[in-house]
Amino acid sequence: MASLSPSPPRALLHVFNRYLFKGGEEMIVDKIHTDLSTLHDMTWCRFDSAEWTGEQAPSPWRQATRLFYNQEARGRFESALDTSGAGAAVFHNVHPVGSPSLYHAAMKRGLPVVQFLHNFRPFSVGGTLHANGKLIPDALYGSHWREVRAGAWQNSVVKSALFAVMLKALQHSGWLKSVKAWIAVSDFMRQKLVAAGALPAQRVHTLRHAWNALPQPPVVEDAGYYLFLGRLVETKGVIPLLDTWDALRAQFGKNTPLLHLAGEGPLDDAVQQRVRTNPYIGQLGHISGETKREALRRCRAVIVPSTWWEPLGLVVYEAYDFGKPVLAAKTGGLGEIVQHGVTGLQHEPGDVPGLVNDVLAMEATPGTARLVIGRAGRQWLLREASTQAWLKRFEEILAEAVEGS
């Protein structure tokens, strides 16, 4: 008689190390937790990068050693595991506080891990394969030198060097064998990881994020401004976006459309400087709740000018939910979810003249045609981002992970 495949465990441990600046990954991790709670008993095991800042932070020496192996984090993980009775763990980012100790603990316990890949860790020092305005795919092939030289992690060559050594040690430790299934959030990401030999093809799955769309499309209003919504970091294309608006102002003067930037991050000062010199750029800071909804509802289009290999681009989902066209860089997973001429327009990453042309094309598009583009985006979202379909596929991946453990 053929043996029956094991069913997915009822209880799961959900592991995430929060970043210093909240972004799309944290938002989707919270959604994943909520969605999986409909099928599983979910228990959080959370770490926070802010634990290593401020007066209560460990000394730099302790941080350096815990980066490689944080015994205290392992204790928290094992305590949560024992309390929850989880039969598998779902990992997202675990660095720096969680550390490789979590993979080691999972391996020792025989605990199967399903690892989401929201960026390019654990293969990239900065997680983005990008620094100083350039893509650095070398890390997928085992070389971290250019990332280190650029200070890709926390703008520090020393910290980046430590991170690179830690990643090398992790990859050679065998502890990543605890990961029985890797989930890439786009076909692009999966293809890059597999082609580079970073991961075995049979264990890497594509599962794009799901989205709980608004039950009814909002009443669309066009107040004439363009909206950037995301962290103010280099990889999000903030500088090329600011340069685009300077180019538009030089060409059109008082007829320049408005740009609103919503978010926070290391480039706050750079944005503030442009706000002072270009009256057509406005900075909203971090927005959420009704303020964010109104910003989306009233914008003309959402701009996603990323310069790295954006794994997916959750902000595109947000724009589509509100029936808004998207002007996106043609990079990474963005190329899979933004349909040029149908749900928005695409330009080459970092191409200021190309983005200028896309803004001008959107300005020249009649309002009724912009509504059609926005509706096409919402239709794509409803068709392609079903939560129920996502849950079904995740359960298949989880069952395969457990069977392979």
C-alpha positions as CSV (number, residue, x, y, z in Angstrom):
1,M,0.0,0.0,0.0
2,A,1.3,3.4,-0.9
3,S,2.2,5.6,2.1
4,L,0.0,8.7,2.6
5,S,1.7,12.1,2.3
6,P,1.8,13.9,5.6
7,S,-0.8,16.6,6.0
8,P,0.4,20.2,6.8
9,P,0.8,20.8,10.5
10,R,-2.0,22.7,12.3
11,A,0.4,25.0,14.3
12,L,3.0,27.2,12.6
13,L,5.6,29.5,14.0
14,H,5.9,32.7,12.2
15,V,9.4,34.4,12.3
16,F,10.2,37.9,11.2
17,N,12.9,40.4,12.1
18,R,11.4,43.9,11.6
19,Y,13.5,46.5,9.8
20,L,14.4,50.0,11.1
21,F,12.0,51.5,8.6
22,K,8.6,49.9,8.0
23,G,8.0,49.1,4.4
24,G,6.0,46.8,2.1
25,E,7.5,43.6,3.4
26,E,6.3,44.2,6.9
27,M,2.8,45.0,5.6
28,I,2.7,41.8,3.6
29,V,4.1,39.7,6.5
30,D,1.3,40.9,8.7
31,K,-1.2,40.0,5.9
32,I,0.3,36.5,5.5
33,H,0.0,36.0,9.3
34,T,-3.7,37.0,9.2
35,D,-4.4,34.8,6.1
36,L,-2.7,31.8,7.5
37,S,-4.5,32.2,10.8
38,T,-7.7,31.1,8.9
39,L,-6.2,27.7,8.5
40,H,-3.5,27.3,11.1
41,D,-2.7,28.1,14.8
42,M,-0.2,30.9,14.2
43,T,2.3,32.0,16.8
44,W,4.6,35.0,16.3
45,C,8.4,35.0,17.0
46,R,9.4,38.5,16.2
47,F,12.7,40.4,16.4
48,D,13.3,44.1,15.8
49,S,16.3,45.8,14.3
50,A,15.5,48.7,16.7
51,E,16.6,46.4,19.6
52,W,20.2,47.2,18.5
53,T,19.8,51.0,18.6
54,G,19.5,53.5,21.4
55,E,20.7,53.3,25.0
56,Q,19.6,49.8,25.6
57,A,21.4,48.4,22.6
58,P,24.1,45.7,23.0
59,S,27.7,47.0,22.6
60,P,29.1,47.1,19.0
61,W,31.2,44.0,20.0
62,R,28.2,42.1,21.2
63,Q,26.3,43.1,18.1
64,A,29.1,41.8,15.9
65,T,29.2,38.4,17.6
66,R,25.4,38.1,17.7
67,L,25.2,38.8,14.0
68,F,26.9,35.4,13.5
69,Y,25.0,33.6,16.2
70,N,22.6,35.1,18.7
71,Q,22.1,32.6,21.5
72,E,19.5,34.9,23.1
73,A,17.5,35.0,19.9
74,R,17.7,31.2,19.6
75,G,16.3,30.9,23.1
76,R,13.4,33.1,22.2
77,F,12.8,31.1,19.1
78,E,12.9,27.7,20.9
79,S,10.7,29.0,23.7
80,A,8.0,30.2,21.2
81,L,8.4,26.8,19.4
82,D,7.8,24.8,22.6
83,T,4.9,27.0,23.6
84,S,3.2,26.8,20.2
85,G,3.8,23.1,19.5
86,A,4.4,24.2,15.9
87,G,5.2,21.5,13.3
88,A,6.8,23.9,10.9
89,A,8.1,27.5,10.8
90,V,7.5,30.2,8.2
91,F,10.6,32.5,8.0
92,H,10.9,35.9,6.5
93,N,13.9,38.2,7.2
94,V,15.8,37.0,10.3
95,H,18.7,39.5,10.2
96,P,20.4,40.9,12.1
97,V,18.9,40.2,15.5
98,G,17.4,36.7,14.8
99,S,20.7,35.6,13.2
100,P,21.7,32.2,11.6
101,S,21.1,30.7,15.0
102,L,17.4,30.2,14.0
103,Y,18.3,28.0,11.1
104,H,20.6,26.0,13.3
105,A,17.9,25.5,16.0
106,A,15.4,24.5,13.3
107,M,17.9,21.9,11.9
108,K,18.7,20.5,15.3
109,R,14.9,20.2,16.1
110,G,14.2,18.6,12.7
111,L,11.8,21.5,12.1
112,P,10.9,22.1,8.4
113,V,11.2,25.7,7.4
114,V,9.4,27.5,4.6
115,Q,11.4,30.6,3.7
116,F,9.8,33.6,1.9
117,L,12.2,35.6,-0.3
118,H,11.0,39.2,-0.3
119,N,14.5,40.3,-1.3
120,F,17.8,38.6,-2.1
121,R,18.9,37.6,1.3
122,P,20.5,35.3,2.4
123,F,22.7,35.8,-0.6
124,S,23.1,39.6,-0.7
125,V,24.7,41.8,2.0
126,G,22.2,44.6,1.5
127,G,19.4,42.3,0.4
128,T,19.0,44.2,-2.9
129,L,22.0,43.3,-5.0
130,H,22.3,47.0,-5.5
131,A,24.6,49.8,-4.3
132,N,25.8,53.3,-5.5
133,G,23.1,53.3,-8.2
134,K,24.2,50.1,-9.8
135,L,23.0,46.5,-9.8
136,I,25.5,44.1,-8.2
137,P,24.4,40.6,-9.1
138,D,27.8,39.1,-8.2
139,A,26.5,38.0,-4.8
140,L,24.2,35.4,-6.4
141,Y,27.4,33.8,-7.6
142,G,29.2,34.0,-4.3
143,S,31.1,37.2,-4.5
144,H,30.3,40.0,-2.0
145,W,33.3,42.2,-2.6
146,R,31.5,45.0,-4.5
147,E,28.7,45.1,-2.0
148,V,31.2,45.4,0.8
149,R,33.2,48.1,-0.9
150,A,30.0,50.1,-1.4
151,G,28.9,49.7,2.3
152,A,25.7,48.0,1.2
153,W,24.6,47.3,4.7
154,Q,23.9,50.3,6.9
155,N,26.3,52.4,4.7
156,S,29.3,50.9,6.5
157,V,32.1,49.0,4.9
158,V,33.1,47.4,8.2
159,K,29.5,46.2,8.9
160,S,29.0,45.1,5.4
161,A,32.2,43.0,5.6
162,L,31.0,41.4,8.8
163,F,27.7,40.7,7.1
164,A,29.4,39.2,4.1
165,V,31.5,36.9,6.2
166,M,28.4,35.8,8.2
167,L,26.5,35.0,4.9
168,K,29.4,32.9,3.7
169,A,29.6,31.1,7.0
170,L,25.8,30.5,6.9
171,Q,25.9,29.1,3.4
172,H,28.8,26.7,4.2
173,S,27.3,25.7,7.6
174,G,24.7,23.4,6.2
175,W,22.1,25.0,8.4
176,L,20.1,26.3,5.4
177,K,19.2,22.6,4.8
178,S,16.5,23.3,7.4
179,V,14.7,25.2,4.7
180,K,12.6,22.7,2.8
181,A,10.8,25.2,0.5
182,W,11.9,28.6,-0.7
183,I,9.1,31.0,-1.9
184,A,10.1,33.6,-4.4
185,V,7.4,36.3,-4.9
186,S,7.9,36.5,-8.7
187,D,9.0,34.3,-11.5
188,F,11.8,36.8,-12.2
189,M,13.2,36.3,-8.8
190,R,13.0,32.5,-8.9
191,Q,14.7,32.4,-12.3
192,K,17.6,34.6,-11.1
193,L,18.2,32.5,-8.0
194,V,18.0,29.2,-9.9
195,A,20.0,30.3,-12.9
196,A,22.8,31.4,-10.6
197,G,22.9,28.1,-8.8
198,A,22.1,29.8,-5.5
199,L,19.2,27.4,-4.8
200,P,18.1,24.0,-6.1
201,A,15.3,24.5,-8.6
202,Q,13.1,21.7,-7.1
203,R,12.8,23.6,-3.8
204,V,12.1,27.1,-5.1
205,H,8.5,28.0,-5.8
206,T,6.9,31.2,-7.1
207,L,4.0,32.6,-5.1
208,R,3.0,36.2,-5.8
209,H,1.4,38.0,-2.9
210,A,-2.3,38.0,-2.4
211,W,-4.4,41.1,-1.8
212,N,-7.7,41.7,-0.1
213,A,-9.2,44.1,-2.5
214,L,-11.6,46.8,-1.5
215,P,-15.2,45.3,-1.7
216,Q,-16.2,48.2,-3.9
217,P,-13.9,50.3,-6.1
218,P,-13.5,53.8,-4.5
219,V,-15.0,56.9,-6.1
220,V,-12.0,57.9,-8.2
221,E,-10.9,61.6,-8.1
222,D,-8.1,63.1,-10.1
223,A,-6.5,66.0,-8.3
224,G,-3.7,66.1,-10.9
225,Y,-0.7,65.0,-8.8
226,Y,1.5,62.0,-9.1
227,L,2.2,59.9,-6.0
228,F,5.3,58.0,-4.9
229,L,4.6,55.7,-2.0
230,G,7.5,53.8,-0.4
231,R,10.7,54.0,1.6
232,L,13.0,56.8,0.7
233,V,16.0,54.7,-0.2
234,E,18.3,54.6,-3.2
235,T,16.8,51.3,-4.6
236,K,13.3,52.8,-4.9
237,G,14.6,55.2,-7.5
238,V,14.0,58.3,-5.4
239,I,16.9,60.3,-6.9
240,P,16.0,59.6,-10.5
241,L,12.4,60.6,-9.6
242,L,13.5,63.9,-8.2
243,D,15.7,64.5,-11.2
244,T,12.7,63.8,-13.4
245,W,10.7,66.5,-11.7
246,D,13.5,69.0,-12.0
247,A,13.6,68.1,-15.8
248,L,9.9,68.6,-16.0
249,R,10.1,72.0,-14.3
250,A,12.9,73.1,-16.6
251,Q,10.8,72.2,-19.6
252,F,7.3,73.3,-18.5
253,G,7.7,75.9,-15.7
254,K,4.5,76.7,-14.0
255,N,2.7,74.0,-16.0
256,T,4.7,71.3,-14.2
257,P,2.4,68.7,-12.5
258,L,2.8,68.1,-8.8
259,L,4.7,65.2,-7.3
260,H,3.9,64.0,-3.8
261,L,6.4,61.7,-2.0
262,A,5.0,59.6,0.9
263,G,7.4,57.7,3.0
264,E,10.5,58.0,5.1
265,G,14.0,56.7,5.1
266,P,17.7,57.6,4.7
267,L,17.0,60.0,1.8
268,D,14.7,62.3,3.8
269,D,17.3,65.1,3.7
270,A,17.8,64.7,-0.1
271,V,14.0,65.0,-0.6
272,Q,13.7,68.0,1.7
273,Q,16.5,69.8,-0.3
274,R,14.6,69.2,-3.5
275,V,11.3,70.4,-1.9
276,R,13.1,73.7,-1.1
277,T,14.3,74.2,-4.6
278,N,11.4,72.8,-6.6
279,P,7.9,74.0,-5.7
280,Y,6.3,71.2,-7.7
281,I,7.7,68.5,-5.3
282,G,5.9,67.9,-2.0
283,Q,6.9,65.6,0.9
284,L,4.2,63.9,2.9
285,G,6.3,61.9,5.3
286,H,5.0,58.5,6.5
287,I,1.2,58.2,5.9
288,S,-1.2,55.5,6.8
289,G,-4.9,54.9,7.3
290,E,-7.4,57.4,5.8
291,T,-4.6,59.9,4.9
292,K,-3.0,57.2,2.7
293,R,-6.3,56.2,1.2
294,E,-7.1,59.7,0.3
295,A,-3.6,60.2,-1.3
296,L,-4.2,57.2,-3.5
297,R,-7.8,58.0,-4.3
298,R,-7.0,61.5,-5.5
299,C,-3.7,61.0,-7.3
300,R,-3.5,61.0,-11.1
301,A,-1.1,58.0,-11.2
302,V,1.3,56.1,-8.9
303,I,5.0,56.1,-9.8
304,V,7.2,53.1,-9.0
305,P,10.7,54.1,-10.3
306,S,12.7,51.3,-8.7
307,T,16.3,50.9,-9.8
308,W,17.0,47.4,-8.3
309,W,15.5,44.1,-9.2
310,E,12.3,44.8,-7.4
311,P,11.0,41.3,-6.4
312,L,7.4,42.3,-6.9
313,G,6.2,45.8,-5.9
314,L,3.3,45.7,-3.5
315,V,2.6,49.4,-4.1
316,V,1.4,48.4,-7.6
317,Y,-1.3,46.4,-5.9
318,E,-2.3,49.4,-3.8
319,A,-2.6,51.6,-6.9
320,Y,-4.6,49.0,-8.7
321,D,-7.0,48.6,-5.8
322,F,-7.8,52.3,-6.1
323,G,-8.1,52.2,-9.9
324,K,-5.0,54.2,-10.6
325,P,-2.5,53.8,-13.5
326,V,1.1,52.9,-12.6
327,L,4.2,54.4,-14.1
328,A,6.8,51.8,-13.3
329,A,10.4,50.9,-14.0
330,K,10.7,47.7,-16.1
331,T,12.7,45.8,-13.6
332,G,12.3,42.6,-11.6
333,G,8.8,41.5,-10.8
334,L,7.4,44.8,-11.8
335,G,7.6,43.6,-15.4
336,E,5.2,40.8,-14.6
337,I,2.5,42.9,-12.9
338,V,2.5,46.2,-14.8
339,Q,1.2,45.8,-18.4
340,H,2.6,48.5,-20.6
341,G,-0.2,50.4,-22.3
342,V,-2.9,48.5,-20.4
343,T,-2.5,49.1,-16.7
344,G,0.2,51.7,-16.9
345,L,3.5,52.6,-18.6
346,Q,7.0,51.3,-18.2
347,H,10.4,52.9,-18.4
348,E,14.0,51.5,-18.1
349,P,15.2,51.8,-14.5
350,G,17.0,55.0,-13.8
351,D,16.0,56.5,-17.2
352,V,15.0,60.1,-16.4
353,P,14.1,61.0,-20.0
354,G,12.1,57.9,-20.2
355,L,10.1,58.7,-17.1
356,V,9.7,62.3,-18.3
357,N,8.1,60.9,-21.4
358,D,5.8,58.6,-19.5
359,V,4.6,61.5,-17.3
360,L,4.0,63.6,-20.4
361,A,2.1,60.7,-22.0
362,M,-0.1,60.4,-19.0
363,E,-0.7,64.1,-19.0
364,A,-1.7,63.9,-22.6
365,T,-4.1,61.0,-22.0
366,P,-7.7,62.1,-21.6
367,G,-9.3,61.6,-18.2
368,T,-11.7,59.0,-19.5
369,A,-8.8,57.0,-20.9
370,R,-6.9,57.2,-17.6
371,L,-10.0,55.8,-15.9
372,V,-10.0,52.8,-18.3
373,I,-6.3,52.2,-17.5
374,G,-7.1,52.3,-13.8
375,R,-10.0,49.9,-14.2
376,A,-7.8,47.5,-16.1
377,G,-5.4,47.5,-13.1
378,R,-8.1,46.7,-10.7
379,Q,-9.4,43.9,-12.9
380,W,-5.9,42.4,-12.9
381,L,-5.8,42.6,-9.1
382,L,-9.1,40.8,-8.7
383,R,-8.1,38.2,-11.2
384,E,-4.5,37.5,-10.2
385,A,-4.3,38.2,-6.4
386,S,-7.0,36.1,-4.8
387,T,-6.3,35.3,-1.2
388,Q,-8.1,31.9,-1.5
389,A,-6.0,30.9,-4.5
390,W,-2.8,32.0,-2.6
391,L,-3.8,29.9,0.5
392,K,-4.4,26.9,-1.6
393,R,-1.0,27.1,-3.3
394,F,0.8,27.8,0.0
395,E,-0.8,24.7,1.5
396,E,0.6,22.7,-1.4
397,I,4.1,24.1,-0.8
398,L,3.9,23.5,2.9
399,A,2.8,19.9,2.5
400,E,5.7,19.3,0.1
401,A,8.1,20.9,2.6
402,V,6.9,18.7,5.4
403,E,7.0,15.6,3.2
404,G,10.6,16.5,2.3
405,S,11.8,17.0,5.9
